[in-house]
PDB file of C-alpha atoms in Angstrom:
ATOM      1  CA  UNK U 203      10.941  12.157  -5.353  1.00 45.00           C
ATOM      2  CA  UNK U 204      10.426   8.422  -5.531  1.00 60.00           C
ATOM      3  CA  UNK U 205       7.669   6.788  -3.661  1.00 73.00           C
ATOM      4  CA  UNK U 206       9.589   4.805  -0.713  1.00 86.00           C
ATOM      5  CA  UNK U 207       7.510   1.871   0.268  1.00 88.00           C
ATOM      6  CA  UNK U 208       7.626  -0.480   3.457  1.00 92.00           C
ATOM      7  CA  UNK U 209       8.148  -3.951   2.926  1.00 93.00           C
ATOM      8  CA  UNK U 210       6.447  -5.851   5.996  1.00 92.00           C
ATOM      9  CA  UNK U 211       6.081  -9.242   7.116  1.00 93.00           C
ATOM     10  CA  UNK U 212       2.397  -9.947   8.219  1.00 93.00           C
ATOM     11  CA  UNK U 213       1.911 -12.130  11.962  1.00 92.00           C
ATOM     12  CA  UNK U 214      -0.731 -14.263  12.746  1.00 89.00           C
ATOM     13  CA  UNK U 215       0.440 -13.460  16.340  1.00 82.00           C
ATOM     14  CA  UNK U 216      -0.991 -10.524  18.478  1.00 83.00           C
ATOM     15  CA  UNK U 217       0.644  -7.445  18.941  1.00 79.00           C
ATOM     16  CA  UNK U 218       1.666  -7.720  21.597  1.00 83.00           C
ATOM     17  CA  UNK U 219       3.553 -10.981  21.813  1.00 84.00           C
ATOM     18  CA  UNK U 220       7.021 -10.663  21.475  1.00 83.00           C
ATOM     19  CA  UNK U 221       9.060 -11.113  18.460  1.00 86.00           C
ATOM     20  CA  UNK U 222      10.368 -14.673  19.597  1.00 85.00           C
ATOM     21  CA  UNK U 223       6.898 -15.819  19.707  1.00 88.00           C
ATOM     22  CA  UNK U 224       5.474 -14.252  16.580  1.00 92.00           C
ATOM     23  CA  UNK U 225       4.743 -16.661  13.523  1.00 93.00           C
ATOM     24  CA  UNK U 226       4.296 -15.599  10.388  1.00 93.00           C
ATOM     25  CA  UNK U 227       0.599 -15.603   8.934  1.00 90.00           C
ATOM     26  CA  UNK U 228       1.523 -16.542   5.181  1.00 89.00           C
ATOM     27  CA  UNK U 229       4.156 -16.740   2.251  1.00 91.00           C
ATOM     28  CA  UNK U 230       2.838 -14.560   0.074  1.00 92.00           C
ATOM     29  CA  UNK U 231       4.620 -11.732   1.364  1.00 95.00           C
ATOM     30  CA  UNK U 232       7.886 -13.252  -0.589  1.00 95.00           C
ATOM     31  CA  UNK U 233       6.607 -12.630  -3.788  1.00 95.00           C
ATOM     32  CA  UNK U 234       5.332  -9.636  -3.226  1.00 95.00           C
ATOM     33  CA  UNK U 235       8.559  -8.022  -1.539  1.00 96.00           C
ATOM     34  CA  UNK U 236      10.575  -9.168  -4.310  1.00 96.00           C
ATOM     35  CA  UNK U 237       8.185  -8.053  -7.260  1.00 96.00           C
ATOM     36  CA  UNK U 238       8.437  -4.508  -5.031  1.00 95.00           C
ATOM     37  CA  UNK U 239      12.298  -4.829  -5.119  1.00 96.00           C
ATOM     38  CA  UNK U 240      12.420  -5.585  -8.845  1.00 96.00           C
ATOM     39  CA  UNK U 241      10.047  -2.838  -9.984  1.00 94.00           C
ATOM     40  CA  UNK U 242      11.800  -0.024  -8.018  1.00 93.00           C
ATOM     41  CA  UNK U 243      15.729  -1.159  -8.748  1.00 95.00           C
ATOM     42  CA  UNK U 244      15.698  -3.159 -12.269  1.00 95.00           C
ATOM     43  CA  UNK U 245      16.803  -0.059 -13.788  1.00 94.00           C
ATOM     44  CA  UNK U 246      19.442   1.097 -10.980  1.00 96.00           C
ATOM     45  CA  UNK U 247      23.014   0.502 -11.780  1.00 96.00           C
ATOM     46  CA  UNK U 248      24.128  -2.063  -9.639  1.00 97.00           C
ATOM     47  CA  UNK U 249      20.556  -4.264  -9.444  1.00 97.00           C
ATOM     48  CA  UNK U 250      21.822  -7.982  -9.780  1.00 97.00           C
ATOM     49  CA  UNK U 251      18.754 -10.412  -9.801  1.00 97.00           C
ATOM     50  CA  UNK U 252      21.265 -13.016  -8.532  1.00 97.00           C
ATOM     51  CA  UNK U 253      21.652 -11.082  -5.199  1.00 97.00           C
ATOM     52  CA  UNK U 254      18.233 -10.914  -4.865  1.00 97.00           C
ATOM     53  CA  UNK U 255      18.266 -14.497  -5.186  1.00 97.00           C
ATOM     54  CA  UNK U 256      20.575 -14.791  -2.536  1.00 98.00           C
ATOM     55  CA  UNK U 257      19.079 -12.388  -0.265  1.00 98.00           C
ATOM     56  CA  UNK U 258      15.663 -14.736  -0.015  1.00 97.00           C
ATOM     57  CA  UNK U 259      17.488 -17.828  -0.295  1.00 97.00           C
ATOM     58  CA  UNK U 260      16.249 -20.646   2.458  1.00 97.00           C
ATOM     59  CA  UNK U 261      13.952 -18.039   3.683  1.00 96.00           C
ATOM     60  CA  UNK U 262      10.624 -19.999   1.628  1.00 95.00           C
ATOM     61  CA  UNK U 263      12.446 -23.290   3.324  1.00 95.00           C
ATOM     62  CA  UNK U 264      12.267 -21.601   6.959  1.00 94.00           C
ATOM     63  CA  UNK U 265       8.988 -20.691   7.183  1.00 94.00           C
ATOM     64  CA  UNK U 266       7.861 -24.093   6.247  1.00 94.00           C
ATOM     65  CA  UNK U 267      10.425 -25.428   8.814  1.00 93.00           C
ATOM     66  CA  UNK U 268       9.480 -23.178  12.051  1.00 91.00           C
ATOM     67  CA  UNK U 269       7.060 -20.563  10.754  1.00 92.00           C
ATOM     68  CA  UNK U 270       8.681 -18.008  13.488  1.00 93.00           C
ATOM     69  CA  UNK U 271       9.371 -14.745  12.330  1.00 94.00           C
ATOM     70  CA  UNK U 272      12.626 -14.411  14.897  1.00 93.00           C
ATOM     71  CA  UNK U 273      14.104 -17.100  12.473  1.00 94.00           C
ATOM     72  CA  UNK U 274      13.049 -15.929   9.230  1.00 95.00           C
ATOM     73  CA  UNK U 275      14.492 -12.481  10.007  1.00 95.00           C
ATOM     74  CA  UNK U 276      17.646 -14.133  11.488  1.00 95.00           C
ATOM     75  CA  UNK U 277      17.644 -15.909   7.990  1.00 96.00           C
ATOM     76  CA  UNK U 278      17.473 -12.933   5.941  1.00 97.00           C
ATOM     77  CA  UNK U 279      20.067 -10.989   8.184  1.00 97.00           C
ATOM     78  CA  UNK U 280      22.568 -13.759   7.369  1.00 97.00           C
ATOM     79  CA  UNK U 281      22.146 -13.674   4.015  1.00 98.00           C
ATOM     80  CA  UNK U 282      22.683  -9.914   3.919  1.00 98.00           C
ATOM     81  CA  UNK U 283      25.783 -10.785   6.128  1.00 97.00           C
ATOM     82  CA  UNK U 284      26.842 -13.328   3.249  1.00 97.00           C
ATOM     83  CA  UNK U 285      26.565 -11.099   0.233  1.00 98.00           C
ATOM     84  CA  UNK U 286      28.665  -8.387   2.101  1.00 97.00           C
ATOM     85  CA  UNK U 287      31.002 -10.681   3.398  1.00 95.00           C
ATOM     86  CA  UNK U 288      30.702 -10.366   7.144  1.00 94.00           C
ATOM     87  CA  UNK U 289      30.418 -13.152   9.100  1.00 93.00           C
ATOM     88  CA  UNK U 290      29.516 -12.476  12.514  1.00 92.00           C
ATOM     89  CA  UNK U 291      28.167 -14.832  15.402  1.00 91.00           C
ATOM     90  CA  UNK U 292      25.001 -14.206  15.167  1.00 92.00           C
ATOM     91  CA  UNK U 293      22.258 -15.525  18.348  1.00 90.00           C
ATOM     92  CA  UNK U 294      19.055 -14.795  19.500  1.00 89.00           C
ATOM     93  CA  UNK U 295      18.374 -13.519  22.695  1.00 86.00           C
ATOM     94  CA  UNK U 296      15.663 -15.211  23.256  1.00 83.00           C
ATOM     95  CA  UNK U 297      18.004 -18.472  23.165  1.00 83.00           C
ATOM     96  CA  UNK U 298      20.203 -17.033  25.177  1.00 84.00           C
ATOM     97  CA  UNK U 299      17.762 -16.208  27.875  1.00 74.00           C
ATOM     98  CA  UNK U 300      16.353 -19.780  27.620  1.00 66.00           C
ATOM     99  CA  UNK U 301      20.062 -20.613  29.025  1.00 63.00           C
ATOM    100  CA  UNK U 302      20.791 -17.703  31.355  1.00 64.00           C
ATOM    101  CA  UNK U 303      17.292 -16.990  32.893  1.00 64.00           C
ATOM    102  CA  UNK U 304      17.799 -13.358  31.920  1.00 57.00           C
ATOM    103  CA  UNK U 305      14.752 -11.105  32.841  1.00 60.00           C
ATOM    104  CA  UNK U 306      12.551 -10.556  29.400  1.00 61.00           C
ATOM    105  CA  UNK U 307      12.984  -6.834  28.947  1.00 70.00           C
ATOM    106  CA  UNK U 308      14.775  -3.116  29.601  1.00 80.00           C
ATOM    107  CA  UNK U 309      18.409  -2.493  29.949  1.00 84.00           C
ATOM    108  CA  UNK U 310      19.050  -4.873  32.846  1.00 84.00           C
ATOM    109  CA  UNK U 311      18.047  -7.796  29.918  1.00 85.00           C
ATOM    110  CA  UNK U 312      20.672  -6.511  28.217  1.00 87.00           C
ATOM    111  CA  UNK U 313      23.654  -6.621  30.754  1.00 88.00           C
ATOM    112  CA  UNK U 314      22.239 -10.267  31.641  1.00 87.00           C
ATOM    113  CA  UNK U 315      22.614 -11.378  28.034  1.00 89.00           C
ATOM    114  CA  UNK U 316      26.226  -9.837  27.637  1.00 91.00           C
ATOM    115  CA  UNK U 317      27.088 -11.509  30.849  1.00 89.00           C
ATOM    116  CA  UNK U 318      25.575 -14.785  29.235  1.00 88.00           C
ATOM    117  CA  UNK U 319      27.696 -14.482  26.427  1.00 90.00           C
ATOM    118  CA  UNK U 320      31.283 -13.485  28.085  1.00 91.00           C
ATOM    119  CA  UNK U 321      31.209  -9.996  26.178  1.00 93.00           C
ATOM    120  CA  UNK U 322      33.254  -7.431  27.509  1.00 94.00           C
ATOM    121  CA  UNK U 323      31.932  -4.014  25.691  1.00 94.00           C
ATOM    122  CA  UNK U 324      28.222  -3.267  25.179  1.00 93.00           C
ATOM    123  CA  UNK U 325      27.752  -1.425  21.600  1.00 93.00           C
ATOM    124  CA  UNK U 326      24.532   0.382  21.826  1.00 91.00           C
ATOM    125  CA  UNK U 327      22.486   2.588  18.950  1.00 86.00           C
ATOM    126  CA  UNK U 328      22.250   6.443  19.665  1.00 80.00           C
ATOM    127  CA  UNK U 329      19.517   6.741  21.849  1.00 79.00           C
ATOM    128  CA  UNK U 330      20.311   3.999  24.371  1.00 79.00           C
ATOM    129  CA  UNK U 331      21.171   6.930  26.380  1.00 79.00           C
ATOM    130  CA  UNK U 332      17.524   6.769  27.124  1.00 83.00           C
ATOM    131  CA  UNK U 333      16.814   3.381  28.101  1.00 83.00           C
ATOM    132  CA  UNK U 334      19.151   3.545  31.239  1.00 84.00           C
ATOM    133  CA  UNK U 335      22.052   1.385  29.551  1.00 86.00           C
ATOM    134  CA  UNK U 336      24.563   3.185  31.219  1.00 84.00           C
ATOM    135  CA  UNK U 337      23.235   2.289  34.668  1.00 86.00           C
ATOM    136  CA  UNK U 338      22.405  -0.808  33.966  1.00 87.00           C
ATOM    137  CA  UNK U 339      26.337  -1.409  33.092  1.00 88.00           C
ATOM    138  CA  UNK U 340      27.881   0.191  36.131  1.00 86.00           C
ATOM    139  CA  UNK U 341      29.481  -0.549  37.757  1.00 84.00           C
ATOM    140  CA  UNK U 342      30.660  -3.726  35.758  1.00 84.00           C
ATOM    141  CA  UNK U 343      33.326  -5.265  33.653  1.00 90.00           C
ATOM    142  CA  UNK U 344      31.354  -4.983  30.542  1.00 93.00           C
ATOM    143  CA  UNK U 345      31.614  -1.081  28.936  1.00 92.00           C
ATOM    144  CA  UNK U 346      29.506   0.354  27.214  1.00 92.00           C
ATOM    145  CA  UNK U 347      29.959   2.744  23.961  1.00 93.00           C
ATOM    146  CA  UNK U 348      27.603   4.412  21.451  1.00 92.00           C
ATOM    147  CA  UNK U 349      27.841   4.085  17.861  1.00 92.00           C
ATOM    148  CA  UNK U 350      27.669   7.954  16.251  1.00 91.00           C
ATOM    149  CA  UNK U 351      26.601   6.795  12.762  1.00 89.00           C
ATOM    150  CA  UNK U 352      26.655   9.058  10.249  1.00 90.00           C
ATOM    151  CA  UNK U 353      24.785   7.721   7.370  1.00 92.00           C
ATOM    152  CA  UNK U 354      26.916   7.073   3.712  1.00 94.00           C
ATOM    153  CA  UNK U 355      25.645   8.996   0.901  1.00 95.00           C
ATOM    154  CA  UNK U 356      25.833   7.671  -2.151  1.00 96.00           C
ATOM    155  CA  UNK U 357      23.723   8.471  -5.717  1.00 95.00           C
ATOM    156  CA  UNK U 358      20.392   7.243  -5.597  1.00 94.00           C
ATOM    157  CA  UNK U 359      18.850   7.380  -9.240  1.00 91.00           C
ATOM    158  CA  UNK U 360      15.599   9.515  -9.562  1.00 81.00           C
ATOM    159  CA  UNK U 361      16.374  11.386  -6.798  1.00 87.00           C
ATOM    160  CA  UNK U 362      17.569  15.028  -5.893  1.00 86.00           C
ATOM    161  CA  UNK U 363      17.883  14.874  -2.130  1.00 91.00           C
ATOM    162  CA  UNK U 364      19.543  12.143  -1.026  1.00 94.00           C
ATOM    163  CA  UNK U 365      17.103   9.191   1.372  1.00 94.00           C
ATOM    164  CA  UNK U 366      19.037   7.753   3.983  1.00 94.00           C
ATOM    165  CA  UNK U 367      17.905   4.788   6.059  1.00 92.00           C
ATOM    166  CA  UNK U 368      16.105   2.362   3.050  1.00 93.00           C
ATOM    167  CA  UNK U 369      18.141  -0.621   3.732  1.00 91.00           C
ATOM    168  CA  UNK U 370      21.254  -2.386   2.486  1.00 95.00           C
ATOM    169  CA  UNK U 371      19.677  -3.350  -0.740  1.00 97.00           C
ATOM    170  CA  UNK U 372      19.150   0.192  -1.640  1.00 97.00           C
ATOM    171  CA  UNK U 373      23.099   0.711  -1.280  1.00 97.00           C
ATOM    172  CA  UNK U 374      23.994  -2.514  -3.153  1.00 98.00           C
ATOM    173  CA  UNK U 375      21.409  -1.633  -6.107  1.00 97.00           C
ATOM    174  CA  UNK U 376      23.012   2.168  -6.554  1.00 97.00           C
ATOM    175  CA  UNK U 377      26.614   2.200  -5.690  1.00 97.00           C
ATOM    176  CA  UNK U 378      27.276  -2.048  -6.026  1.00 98.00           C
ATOM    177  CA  UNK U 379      28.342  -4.669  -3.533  1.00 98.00           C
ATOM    178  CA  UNK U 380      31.772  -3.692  -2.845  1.00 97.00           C
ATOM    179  CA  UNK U 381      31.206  -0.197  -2.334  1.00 97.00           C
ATOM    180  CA  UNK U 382      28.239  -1.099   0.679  1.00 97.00           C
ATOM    181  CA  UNK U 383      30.747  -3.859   1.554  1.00 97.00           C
ATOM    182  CA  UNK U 384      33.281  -1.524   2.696  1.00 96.00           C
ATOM    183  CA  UNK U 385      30.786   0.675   4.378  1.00 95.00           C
ATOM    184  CA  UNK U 386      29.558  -2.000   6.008  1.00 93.00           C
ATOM    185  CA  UNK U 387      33.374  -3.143   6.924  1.00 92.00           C
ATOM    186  CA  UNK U 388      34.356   0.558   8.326  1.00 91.00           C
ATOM    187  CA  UNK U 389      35.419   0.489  12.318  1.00 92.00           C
ATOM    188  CA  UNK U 390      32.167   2.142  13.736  1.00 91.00           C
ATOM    189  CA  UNK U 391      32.736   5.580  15.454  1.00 92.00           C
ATOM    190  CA  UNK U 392      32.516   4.895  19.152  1.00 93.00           C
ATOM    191  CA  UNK U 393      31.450   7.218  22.336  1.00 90.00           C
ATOM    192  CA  UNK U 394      32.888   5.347  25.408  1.00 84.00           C
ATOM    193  CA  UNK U 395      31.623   5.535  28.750  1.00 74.00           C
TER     194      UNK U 395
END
């Protein structure tokens, strides 16, 4: 079984401030995620130093720029967004609650934010059942649904047992761009409430 690594992004900030007001401590964590990518995917059949290119592209540029770590991340997701082809609106909440004046955490943030934004459904992960999302929706004209995602398998070189959750690069470097492309483009199966 391969070794699976975590690639992290070091903060000057505490640990306990939130992620809009982290900043990031350094740069060197650039090189040294995308030496880490190269050594574990150069030889898997899809791995495209070009899209790795793309993936980090502007990202050097933003933390020079802002040095936040809610905008670097919003940078990278982008440019994962971009090599898939999915363009989504993309927003911050903490922008959002700069506007609104929507409270700073829990489920009632949440409702406050989609209320900022005119949505009408609520998509949450799994386990928002335990955060009180449900409640915090009702009654209202926003639903709410939870995504039941079932993790693609695809063939990972090196590996016997398949190891979900390792990020989109993982899919795009074993079964290619288009393949995690349509994945990525596949109607999400919804539990409505």
């Amino acid at each position: 079984i391969p070794d699976v690594k975590w690639l992290t992004i070091p903060v000057a900030s505490s640990s306990r401030a939130l992620i809009c007001d982290s900043v990031i401590q350094d740069k060197q964590w650039l090189a040294d995620h995308r030496r880490t990518i190269e050594q574990n995917y150069m030889d898997h059949p899809h791995f495209d130093e070009n899209i790795l290119s793309l993936y980090y592209a502007g990202v050097e540029e933003e933390i020079e720029l802002s040095g936040r770590y809610s905008f670097v991340l919003l940078r990278l997701v982008r440019n994962a967004c971009d090599i898939l082809g999915i363009h989504p609106n993309l927003m911050l909440a903490s922008e959002i609650q700069e506007a609104s004046g929507a409270p700073r955490d829990g489920a009632d943030k949440l409702y406050q934010l989609c209320q900022a934004v005119g949505a009408t459904r609520y998509i949450s992960g799994p386990f928002g059942r335990k955060y009180g999302i449900v409640e915090a929706f009702s009654p209202s004209d926003i639903s709410v649904a939870y995504h039941r995602f079932e993790h693609p398998v695809y063939s990972q070189p090196d590996t016997q047992d398949f190891i979900p959750y390792l990020g989109f690069l993982d899919a795009v470097f074993c079964a290619g761009v288009r393949w995690t492309a349509n994945m990525a483009n596949q109607p999400p199966d919804l539990e409505t409430f």
